[in-house]
mmCIF file of C-alpha atoms and ligand atoms in Angstrom:
data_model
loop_
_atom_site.group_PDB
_atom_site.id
_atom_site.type_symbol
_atom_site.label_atom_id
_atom_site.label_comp_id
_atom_site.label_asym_id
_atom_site.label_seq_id
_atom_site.Cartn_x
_atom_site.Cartn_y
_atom_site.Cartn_z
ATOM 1 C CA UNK A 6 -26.526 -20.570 -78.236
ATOM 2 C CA UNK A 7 -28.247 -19.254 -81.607
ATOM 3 C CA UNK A 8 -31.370 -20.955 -81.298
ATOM 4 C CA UNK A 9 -31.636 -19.880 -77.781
ATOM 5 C CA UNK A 10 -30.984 -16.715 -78.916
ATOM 6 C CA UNK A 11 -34.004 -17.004 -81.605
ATOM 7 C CA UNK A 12 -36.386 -18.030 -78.830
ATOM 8 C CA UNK A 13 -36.085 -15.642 -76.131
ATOM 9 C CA UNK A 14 -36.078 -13.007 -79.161
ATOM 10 C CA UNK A 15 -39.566 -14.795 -80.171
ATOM 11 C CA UNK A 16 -40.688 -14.461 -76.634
ATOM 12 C CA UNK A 17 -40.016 -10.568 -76.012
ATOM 13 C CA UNK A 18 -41.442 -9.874 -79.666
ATOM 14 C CA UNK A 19 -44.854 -11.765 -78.763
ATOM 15 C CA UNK A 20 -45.085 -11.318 -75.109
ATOM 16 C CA UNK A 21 -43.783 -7.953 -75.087
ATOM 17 C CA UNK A 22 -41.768 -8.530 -72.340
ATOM 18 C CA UNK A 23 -38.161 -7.182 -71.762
ATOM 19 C CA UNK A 24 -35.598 -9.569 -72.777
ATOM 20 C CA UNK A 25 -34.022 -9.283 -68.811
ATOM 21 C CA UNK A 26 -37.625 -10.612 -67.449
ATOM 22 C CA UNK A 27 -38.101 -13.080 -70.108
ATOM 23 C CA UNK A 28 -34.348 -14.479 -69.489
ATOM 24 C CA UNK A 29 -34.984 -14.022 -65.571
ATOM 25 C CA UNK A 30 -37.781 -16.241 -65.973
ATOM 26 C CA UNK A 31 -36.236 -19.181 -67.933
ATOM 27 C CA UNK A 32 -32.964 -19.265 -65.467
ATOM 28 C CA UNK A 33 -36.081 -19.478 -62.345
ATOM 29 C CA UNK A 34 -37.252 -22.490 -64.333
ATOM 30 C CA UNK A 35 -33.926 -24.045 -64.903
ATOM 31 C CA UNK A 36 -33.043 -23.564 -61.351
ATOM 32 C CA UNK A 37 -36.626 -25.238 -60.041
ATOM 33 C CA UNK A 38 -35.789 -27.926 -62.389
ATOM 34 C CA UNK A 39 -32.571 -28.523 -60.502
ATOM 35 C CA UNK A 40 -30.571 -27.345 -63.560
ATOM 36 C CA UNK A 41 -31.331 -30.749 -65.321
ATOM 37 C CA UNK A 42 -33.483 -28.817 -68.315
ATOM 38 C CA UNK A 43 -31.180 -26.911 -71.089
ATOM 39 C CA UNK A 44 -31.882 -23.383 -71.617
ATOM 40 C CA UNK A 45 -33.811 -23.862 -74.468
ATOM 41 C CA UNK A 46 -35.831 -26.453 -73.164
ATOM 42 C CA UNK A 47 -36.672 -23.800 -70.165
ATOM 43 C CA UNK A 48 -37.552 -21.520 -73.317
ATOM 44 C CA UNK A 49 -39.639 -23.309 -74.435
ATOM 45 C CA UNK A 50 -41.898 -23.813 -71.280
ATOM 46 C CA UNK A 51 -41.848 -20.413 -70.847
ATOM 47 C CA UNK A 52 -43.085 -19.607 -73.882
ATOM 48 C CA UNK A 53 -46.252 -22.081 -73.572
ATOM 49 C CA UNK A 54 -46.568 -20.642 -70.224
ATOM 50 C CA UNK A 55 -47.053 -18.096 -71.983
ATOM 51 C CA UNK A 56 -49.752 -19.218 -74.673
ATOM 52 C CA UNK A 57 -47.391 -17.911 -77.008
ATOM 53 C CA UNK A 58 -47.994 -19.898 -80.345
ATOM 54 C CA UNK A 59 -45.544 -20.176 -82.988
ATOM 55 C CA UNK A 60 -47.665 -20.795 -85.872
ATOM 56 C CA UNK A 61 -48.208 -18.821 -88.903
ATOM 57 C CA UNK A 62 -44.545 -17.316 -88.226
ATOM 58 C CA UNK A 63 -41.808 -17.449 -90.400
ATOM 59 C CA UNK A 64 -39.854 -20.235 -88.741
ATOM 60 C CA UNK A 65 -36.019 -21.272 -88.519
ATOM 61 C CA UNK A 66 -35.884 -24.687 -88.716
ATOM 62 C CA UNK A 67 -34.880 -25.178 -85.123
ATOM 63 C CA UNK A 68 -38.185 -23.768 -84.144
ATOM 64 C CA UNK A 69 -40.066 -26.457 -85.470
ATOM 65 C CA UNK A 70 -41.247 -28.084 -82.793
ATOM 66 C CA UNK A 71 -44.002 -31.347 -83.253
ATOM 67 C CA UNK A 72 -47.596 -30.572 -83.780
ATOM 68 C CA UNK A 73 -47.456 -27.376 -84.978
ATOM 69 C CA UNK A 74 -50.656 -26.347 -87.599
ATOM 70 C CA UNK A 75 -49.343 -24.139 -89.828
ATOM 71 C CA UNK A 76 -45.455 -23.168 -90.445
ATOM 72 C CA UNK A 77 -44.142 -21.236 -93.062
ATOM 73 C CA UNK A 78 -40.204 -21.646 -93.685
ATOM 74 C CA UNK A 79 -37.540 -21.405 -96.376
ATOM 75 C CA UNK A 80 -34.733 -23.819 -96.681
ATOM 76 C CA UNK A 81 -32.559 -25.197 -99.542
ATOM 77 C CA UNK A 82 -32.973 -28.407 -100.517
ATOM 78 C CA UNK A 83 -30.069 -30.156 -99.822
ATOM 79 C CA UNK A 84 -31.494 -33.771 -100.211
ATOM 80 C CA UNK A 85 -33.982 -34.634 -102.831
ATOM 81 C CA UNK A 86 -35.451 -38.376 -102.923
ATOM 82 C CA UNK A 87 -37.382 -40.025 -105.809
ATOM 83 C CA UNK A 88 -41.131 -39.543 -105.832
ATOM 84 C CA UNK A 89 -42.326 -42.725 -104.509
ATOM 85 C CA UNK A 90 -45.801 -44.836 -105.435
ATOM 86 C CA UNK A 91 -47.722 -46.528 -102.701
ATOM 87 C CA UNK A 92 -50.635 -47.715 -102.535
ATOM 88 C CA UNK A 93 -53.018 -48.374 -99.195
ATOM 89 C CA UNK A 94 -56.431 -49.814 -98.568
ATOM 90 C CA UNK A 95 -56.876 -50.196 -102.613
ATOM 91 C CA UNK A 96 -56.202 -46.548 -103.146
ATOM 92 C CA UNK A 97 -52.758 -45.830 -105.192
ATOM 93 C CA UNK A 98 -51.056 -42.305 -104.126
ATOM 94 C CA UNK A 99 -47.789 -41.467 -104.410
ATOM 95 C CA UNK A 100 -45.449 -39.274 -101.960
ATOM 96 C CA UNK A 101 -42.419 -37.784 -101.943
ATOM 97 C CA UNK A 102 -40.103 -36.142 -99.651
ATOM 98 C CA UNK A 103 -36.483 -34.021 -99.883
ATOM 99 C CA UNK A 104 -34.076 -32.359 -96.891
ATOM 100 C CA UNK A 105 -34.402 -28.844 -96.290
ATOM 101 C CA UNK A 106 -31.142 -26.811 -94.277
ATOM 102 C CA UNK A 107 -31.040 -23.144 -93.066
ATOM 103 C CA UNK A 108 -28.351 -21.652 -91.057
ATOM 104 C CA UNK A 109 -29.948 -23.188 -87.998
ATOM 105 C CA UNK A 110 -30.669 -27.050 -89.008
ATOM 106 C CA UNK A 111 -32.398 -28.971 -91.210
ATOM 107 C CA UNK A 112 -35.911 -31.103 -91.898
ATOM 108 C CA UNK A 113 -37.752 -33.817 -94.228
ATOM 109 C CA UNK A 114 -40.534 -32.695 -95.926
ATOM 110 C CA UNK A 115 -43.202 -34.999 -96.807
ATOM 111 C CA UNK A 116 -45.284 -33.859 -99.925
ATOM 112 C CA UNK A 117 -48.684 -35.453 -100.020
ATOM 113 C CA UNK A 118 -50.531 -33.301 -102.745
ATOM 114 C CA UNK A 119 -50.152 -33.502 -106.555
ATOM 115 C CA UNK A 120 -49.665 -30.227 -107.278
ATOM 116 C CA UNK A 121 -46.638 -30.554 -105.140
ATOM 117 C CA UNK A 122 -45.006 -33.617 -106.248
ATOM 118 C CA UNK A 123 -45.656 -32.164 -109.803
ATOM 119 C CA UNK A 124 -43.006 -29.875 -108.996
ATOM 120 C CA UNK A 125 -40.643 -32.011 -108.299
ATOM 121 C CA UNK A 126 -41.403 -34.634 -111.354
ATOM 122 C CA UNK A 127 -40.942 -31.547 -114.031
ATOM 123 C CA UNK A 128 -37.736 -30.192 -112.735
ATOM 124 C CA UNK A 129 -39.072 -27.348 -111.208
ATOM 125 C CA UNK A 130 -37.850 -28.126 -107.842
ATOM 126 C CA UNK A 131 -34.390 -29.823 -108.119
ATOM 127 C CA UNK A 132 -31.466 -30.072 -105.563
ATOM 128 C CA UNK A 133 -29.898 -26.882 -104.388
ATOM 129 C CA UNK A 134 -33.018 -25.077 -104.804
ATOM 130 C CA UNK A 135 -34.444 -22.736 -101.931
ATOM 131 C CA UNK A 136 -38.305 -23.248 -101.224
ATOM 132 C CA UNK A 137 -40.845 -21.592 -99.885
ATOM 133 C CA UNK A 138 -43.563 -23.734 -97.573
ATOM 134 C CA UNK A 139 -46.230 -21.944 -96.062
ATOM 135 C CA UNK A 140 -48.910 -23.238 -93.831
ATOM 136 C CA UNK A 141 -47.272 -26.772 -93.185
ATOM 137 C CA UNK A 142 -47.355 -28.667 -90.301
ATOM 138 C CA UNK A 143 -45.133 -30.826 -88.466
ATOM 139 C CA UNK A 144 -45.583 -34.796 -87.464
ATOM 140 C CA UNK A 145 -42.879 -35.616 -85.986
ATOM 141 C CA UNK A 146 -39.838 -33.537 -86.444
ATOM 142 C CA UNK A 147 -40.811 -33.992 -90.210
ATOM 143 C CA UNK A 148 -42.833 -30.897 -91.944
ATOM 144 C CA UNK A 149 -45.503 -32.143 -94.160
ATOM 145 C CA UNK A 150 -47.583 -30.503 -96.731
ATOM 146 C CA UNK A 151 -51.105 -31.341 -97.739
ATOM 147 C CA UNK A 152 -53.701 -29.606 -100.231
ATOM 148 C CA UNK A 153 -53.837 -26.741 -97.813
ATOM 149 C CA UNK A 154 -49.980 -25.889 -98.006
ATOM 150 C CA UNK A 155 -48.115 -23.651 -100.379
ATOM 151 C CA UNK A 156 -44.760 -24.513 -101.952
ATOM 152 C CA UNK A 157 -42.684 -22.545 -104.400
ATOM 153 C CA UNK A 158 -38.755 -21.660 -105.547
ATOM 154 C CA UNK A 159 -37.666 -18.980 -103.706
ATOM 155 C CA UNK A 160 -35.249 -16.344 -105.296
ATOM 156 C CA UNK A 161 -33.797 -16.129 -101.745
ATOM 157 C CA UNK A 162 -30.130 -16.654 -101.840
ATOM 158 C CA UNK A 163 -28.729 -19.435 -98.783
ATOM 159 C CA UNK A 164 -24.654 -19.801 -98.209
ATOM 160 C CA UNK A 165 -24.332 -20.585 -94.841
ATOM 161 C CA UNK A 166 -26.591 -23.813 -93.975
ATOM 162 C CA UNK A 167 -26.513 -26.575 -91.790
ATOM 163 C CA UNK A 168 -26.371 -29.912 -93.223
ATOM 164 C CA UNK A 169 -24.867 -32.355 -90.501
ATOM 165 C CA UNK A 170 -27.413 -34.243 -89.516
ATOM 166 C CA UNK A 171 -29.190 -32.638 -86.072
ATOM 167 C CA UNK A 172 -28.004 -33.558 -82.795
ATOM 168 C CA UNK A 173 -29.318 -31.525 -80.628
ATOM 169 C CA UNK A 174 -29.718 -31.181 -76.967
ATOM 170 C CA UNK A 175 -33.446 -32.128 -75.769
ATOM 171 C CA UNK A 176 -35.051 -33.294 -72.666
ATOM 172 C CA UNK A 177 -37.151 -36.169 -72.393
ATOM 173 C CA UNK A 178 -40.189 -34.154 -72.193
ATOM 174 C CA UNK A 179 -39.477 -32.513 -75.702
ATOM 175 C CA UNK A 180 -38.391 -35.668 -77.912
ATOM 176 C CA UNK A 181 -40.351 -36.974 -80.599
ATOM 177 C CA UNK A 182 -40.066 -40.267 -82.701
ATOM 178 C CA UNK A 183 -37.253 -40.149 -85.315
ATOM 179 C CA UNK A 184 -34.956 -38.095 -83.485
ATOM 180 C CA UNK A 185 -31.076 -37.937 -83.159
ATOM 181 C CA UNK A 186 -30.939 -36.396 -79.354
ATOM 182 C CA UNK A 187 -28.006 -36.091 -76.743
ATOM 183 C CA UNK A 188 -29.879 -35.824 -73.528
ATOM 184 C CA UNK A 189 -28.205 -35.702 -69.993
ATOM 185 C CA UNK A 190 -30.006 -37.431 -67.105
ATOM 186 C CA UNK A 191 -29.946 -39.931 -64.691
ATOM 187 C CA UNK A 192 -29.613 -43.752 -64.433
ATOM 188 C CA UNK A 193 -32.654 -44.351 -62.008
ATOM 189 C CA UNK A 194 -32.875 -48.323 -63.175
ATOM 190 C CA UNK A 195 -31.381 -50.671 -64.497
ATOM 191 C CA UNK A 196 -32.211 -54.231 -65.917
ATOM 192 C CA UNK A 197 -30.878 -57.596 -65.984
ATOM 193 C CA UNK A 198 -28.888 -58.114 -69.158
ATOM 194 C CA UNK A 199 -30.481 -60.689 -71.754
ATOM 195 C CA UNK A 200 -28.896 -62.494 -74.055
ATOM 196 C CA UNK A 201 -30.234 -63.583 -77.786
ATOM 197 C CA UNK A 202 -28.064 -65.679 -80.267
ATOM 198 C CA UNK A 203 -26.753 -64.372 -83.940
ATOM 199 C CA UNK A 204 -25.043 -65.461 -86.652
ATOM 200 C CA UNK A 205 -21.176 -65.570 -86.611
ATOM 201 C CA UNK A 206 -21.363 -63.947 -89.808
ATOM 202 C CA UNK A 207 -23.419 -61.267 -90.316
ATOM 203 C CA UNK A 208 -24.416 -60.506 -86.900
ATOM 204 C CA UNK A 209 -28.144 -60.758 -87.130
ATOM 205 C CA UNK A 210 -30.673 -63.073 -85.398
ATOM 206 C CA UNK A 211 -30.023 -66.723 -85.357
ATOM 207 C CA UNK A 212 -33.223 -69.066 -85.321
ATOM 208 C CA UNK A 213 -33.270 -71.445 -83.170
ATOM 209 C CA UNK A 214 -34.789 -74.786 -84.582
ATOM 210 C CA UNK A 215 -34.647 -78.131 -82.526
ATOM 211 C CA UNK A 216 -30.909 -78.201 -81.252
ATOM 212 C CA UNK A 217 -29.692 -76.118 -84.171
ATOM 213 C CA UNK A 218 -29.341 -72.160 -84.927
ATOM 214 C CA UNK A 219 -29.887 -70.782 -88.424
ATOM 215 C CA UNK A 220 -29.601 -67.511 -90.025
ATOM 216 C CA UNK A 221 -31.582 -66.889 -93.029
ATOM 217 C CA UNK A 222 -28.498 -66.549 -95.141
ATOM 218 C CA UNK A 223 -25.791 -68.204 -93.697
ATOM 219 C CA UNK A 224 -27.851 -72.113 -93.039
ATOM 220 C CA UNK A 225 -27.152 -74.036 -90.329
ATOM 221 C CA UNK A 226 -24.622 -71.897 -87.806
ATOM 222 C CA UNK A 227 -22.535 -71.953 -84.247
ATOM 223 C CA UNK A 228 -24.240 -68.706 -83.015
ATOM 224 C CA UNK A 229 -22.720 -66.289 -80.675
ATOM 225 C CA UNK A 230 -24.357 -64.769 -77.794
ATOM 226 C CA UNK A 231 -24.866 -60.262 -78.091
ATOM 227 C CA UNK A 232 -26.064 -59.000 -74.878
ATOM 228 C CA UNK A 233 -29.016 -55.999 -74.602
ATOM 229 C CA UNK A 234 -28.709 -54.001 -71.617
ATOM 230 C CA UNK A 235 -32.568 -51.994 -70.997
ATOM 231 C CA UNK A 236 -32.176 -48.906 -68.681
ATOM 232 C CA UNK A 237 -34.170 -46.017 -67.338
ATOM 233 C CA UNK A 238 -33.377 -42.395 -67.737
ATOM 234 C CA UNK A 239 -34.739 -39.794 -65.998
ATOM 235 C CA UNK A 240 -33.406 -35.805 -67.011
ATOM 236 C CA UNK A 241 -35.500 -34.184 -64.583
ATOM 237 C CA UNK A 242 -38.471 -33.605 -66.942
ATOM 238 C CA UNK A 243 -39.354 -37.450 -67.703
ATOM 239 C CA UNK A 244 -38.074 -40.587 -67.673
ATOM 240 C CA UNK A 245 -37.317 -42.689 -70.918
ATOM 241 C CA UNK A 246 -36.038 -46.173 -71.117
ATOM 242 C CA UNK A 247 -32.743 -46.759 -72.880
ATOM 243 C CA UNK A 248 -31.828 -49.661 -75.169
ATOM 244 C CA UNK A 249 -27.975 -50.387 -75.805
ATOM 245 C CA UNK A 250 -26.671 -53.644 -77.775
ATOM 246 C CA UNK A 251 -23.376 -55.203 -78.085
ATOM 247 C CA UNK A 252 -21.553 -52.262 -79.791
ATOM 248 C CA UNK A 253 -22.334 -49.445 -76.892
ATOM 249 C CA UNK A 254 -22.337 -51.782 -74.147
ATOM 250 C CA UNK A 255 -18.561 -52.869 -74.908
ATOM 251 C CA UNK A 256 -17.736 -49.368 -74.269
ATOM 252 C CA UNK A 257 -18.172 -49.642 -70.885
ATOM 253 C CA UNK A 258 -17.635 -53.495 -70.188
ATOM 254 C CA UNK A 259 -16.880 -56.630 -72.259
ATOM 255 C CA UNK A 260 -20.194 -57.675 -73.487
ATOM 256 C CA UNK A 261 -18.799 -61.423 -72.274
ATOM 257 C CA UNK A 262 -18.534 -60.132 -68.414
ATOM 258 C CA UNK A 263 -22.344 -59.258 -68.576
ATOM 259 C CA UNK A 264 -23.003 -63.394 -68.152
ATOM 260 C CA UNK A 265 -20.549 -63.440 -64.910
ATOM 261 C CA UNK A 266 -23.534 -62.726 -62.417
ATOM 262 C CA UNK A 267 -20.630 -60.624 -60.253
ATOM 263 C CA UNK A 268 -19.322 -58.661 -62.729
ATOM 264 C CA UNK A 269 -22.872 -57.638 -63.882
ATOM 265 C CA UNK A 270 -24.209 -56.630 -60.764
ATOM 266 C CA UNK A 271 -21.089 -54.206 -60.140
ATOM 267 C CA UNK A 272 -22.300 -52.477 -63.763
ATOM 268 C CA UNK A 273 -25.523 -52.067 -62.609
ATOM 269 C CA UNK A 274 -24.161 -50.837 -59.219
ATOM 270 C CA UNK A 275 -21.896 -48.602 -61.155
ATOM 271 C CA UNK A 276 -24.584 -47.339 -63.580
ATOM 272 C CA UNK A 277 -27.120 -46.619 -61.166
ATOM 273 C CA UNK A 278 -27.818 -43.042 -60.212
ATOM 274 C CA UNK A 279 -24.850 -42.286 -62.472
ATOM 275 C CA UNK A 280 -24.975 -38.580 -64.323
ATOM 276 C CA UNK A 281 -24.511 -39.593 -68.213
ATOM 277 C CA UNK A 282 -24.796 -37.943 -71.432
ATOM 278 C CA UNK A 283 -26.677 -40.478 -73.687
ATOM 279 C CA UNK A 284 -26.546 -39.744 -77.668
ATOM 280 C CA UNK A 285 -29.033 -42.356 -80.041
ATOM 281 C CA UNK A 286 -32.293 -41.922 -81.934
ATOM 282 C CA UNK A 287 -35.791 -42.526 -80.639
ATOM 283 C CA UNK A 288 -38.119 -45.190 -81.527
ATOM 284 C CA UNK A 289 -41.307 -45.722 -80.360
ATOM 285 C CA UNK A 290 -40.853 -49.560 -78.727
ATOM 286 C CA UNK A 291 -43.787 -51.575 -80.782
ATOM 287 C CA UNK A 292 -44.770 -53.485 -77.855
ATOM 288 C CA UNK A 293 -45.208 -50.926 -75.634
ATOM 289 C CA UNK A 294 -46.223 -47.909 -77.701
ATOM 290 C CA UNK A 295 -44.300 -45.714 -75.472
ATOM 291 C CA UNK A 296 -41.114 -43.987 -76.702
ATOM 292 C CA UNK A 297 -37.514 -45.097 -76.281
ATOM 293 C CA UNK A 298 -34.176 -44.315 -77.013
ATOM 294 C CA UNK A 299 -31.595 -46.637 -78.861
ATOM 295 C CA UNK A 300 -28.133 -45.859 -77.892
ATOM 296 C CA UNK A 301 -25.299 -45.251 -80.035
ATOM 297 C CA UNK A 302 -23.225 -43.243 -77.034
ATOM 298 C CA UNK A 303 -23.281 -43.759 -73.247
ATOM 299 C CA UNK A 304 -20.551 -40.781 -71.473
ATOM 300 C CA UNK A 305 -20.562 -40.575 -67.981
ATOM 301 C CA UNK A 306 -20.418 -36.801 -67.011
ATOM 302 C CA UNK A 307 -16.894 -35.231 -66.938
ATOM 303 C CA UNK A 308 -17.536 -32.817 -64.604
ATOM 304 C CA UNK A 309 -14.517 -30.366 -65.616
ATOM 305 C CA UNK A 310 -15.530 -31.090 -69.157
ATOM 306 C CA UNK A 311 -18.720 -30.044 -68.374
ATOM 307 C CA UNK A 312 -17.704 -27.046 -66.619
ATOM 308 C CA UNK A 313 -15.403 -25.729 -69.858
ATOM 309 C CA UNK A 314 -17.963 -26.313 -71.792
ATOM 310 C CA UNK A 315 -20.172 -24.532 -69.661
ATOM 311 C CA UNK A 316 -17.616 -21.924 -69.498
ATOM 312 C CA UNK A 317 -17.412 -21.693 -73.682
ATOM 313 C CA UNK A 318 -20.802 -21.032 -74.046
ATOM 314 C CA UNK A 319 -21.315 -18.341 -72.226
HETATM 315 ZN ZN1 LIG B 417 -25.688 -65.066 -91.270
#
């Protein structure tokens, strides 16, 4: 509950409420959102309810949230990636980008200027180094730093940091490209599977030319069928369509069973209006240009799990 913690602190400090109205508030706007938004996420509307801004604070990195102007945090750098050249419409640049963990989570940071990437070319900024941004903003749930931003070492001393990659609890209203989210919702649709053909051998897309299949690196090949199952999610703030391929649909039924008409009708009958927690990253769908989540876990809701968890927190 930490970063809870950090936000309804955030809220009495700039509201100048008292912490009982401020927490009296989000629990009346978790409980007209049916209890289907996580604290935080009631937090969070609260404070823009509010108009309370969170820029040109001293952030944790689990207040970042997308779109904010200018952020000032300090973080170790706990990944560090080679400066990398590009270059776009004739004009050569070069970016580069590291990991940055406090106790609460951790962020990329994108460098665009120079000056910056200077720093990290000499030595000056190296792994296991804490930094100091200022005036940063956030794309994404990435932090990135133009002419306009500050970096520098910090003599600040960080033990306790969190490195695991974030998982953290969203709803659909809050999630931005790039993410790793666990969100709980709704099946309100689902579609009919489809079926495209791969390569025996390395499981990727087999071409279909004339009568035969090919893969790119494999030749001529006796393809196998993977089945994609599309569904819609809806957590009570938004709805968000769900992609899940062979691997997470054979959790909950042999992918093969999907092509027996009967058997995939009492899925979808069995999926529908179901209470799940769904765990994957989201992508913004190309065609479309509207967000979506890939799945890499589908849970239906325990309740008495639920409840003991509910119970631990607290
Ligand atoms: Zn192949």
């Amino acid at each position: 509950m930490q970063n809870y913690e950090l936000l309804i602190e955030r809220i009495v400090k700039s509201a100048g409420l008292e912490k009982e109205e401020v927490e009296r508030k989000v629990e009346a706007k978790k409980a007209k959102l049916s209890g289907l938004i996580s604290k935080e996420g009631a937090a969070q509307i609260i404070a823009a309810e509010l108009g309370i801004s969170f820029e040109n604070q001293d952030l944790k990195i689990s207040e970042l949230m997308g779109g904010m102007k200018s952020v000032n945090v300090v973080g170790k750098v706990i990944n560090l990636f080679p400066v990398r050249e590009y270059s776009k419409n004739g004009r050569e640049g070069k970016v580069a980008n590291f990991v940055i963990a406090d106790e609460t989570g951790n962020t990329r940071v994108v460098l665009w200027d120079t000056n910056h990437i200077l720093l990290i070319e000499n030595g000056t900024i190296k792994q296991d180094d804490v930094v100091e941004i200022k005036n940063g903003s956030t794309r994404d749930s990435e932090i990135h730093l133009s002419g306009f931003s500050e970096l520098k070492k910090s003599d600040v001393v960080m033990e306790d940091i969190k490195t695991e990659r974030m998982i953290s609890e969203k709803t659909l209203g809050e999630v931005q490209q790039g993410q790793s989210v666990k969100i709980r919702g709704i099946v309100v649709q689902v579609f009919q599977p489809r079926f495209y053909s791969v390569c025996p051998n390395c499981n990727k897309k087999a071409i279909q030319e004339g009568e035969l299949y090919k893969c790119a690196e494999h030749g001529v090949v006796t393809p196998k069928d993977r089945a994609i199952l599309n569904f819609v999610l809806d957590d009570g703030t938004e709805t968000i369509r769900v992609v899940m391929f062979s691997d997470q649909i054979n959790t909950l039924i042999p992918e093969e069973d999907l092509k027996d008409a009967e058997k995939a009708t009492a899925l979808r009958d069995d999926l529908m209006g179901t209470e799940i927690y769904l765990s994957g990253i989201v992508k913004k769908n190309q065609l479309f240009e509207n967000l979506e989540i890939v799945a890499s876990s589908v849970e239906k809701i325990d309740v008495e799990k639920l409840i003991e968890k509910l119970n631990e927190k607290d």
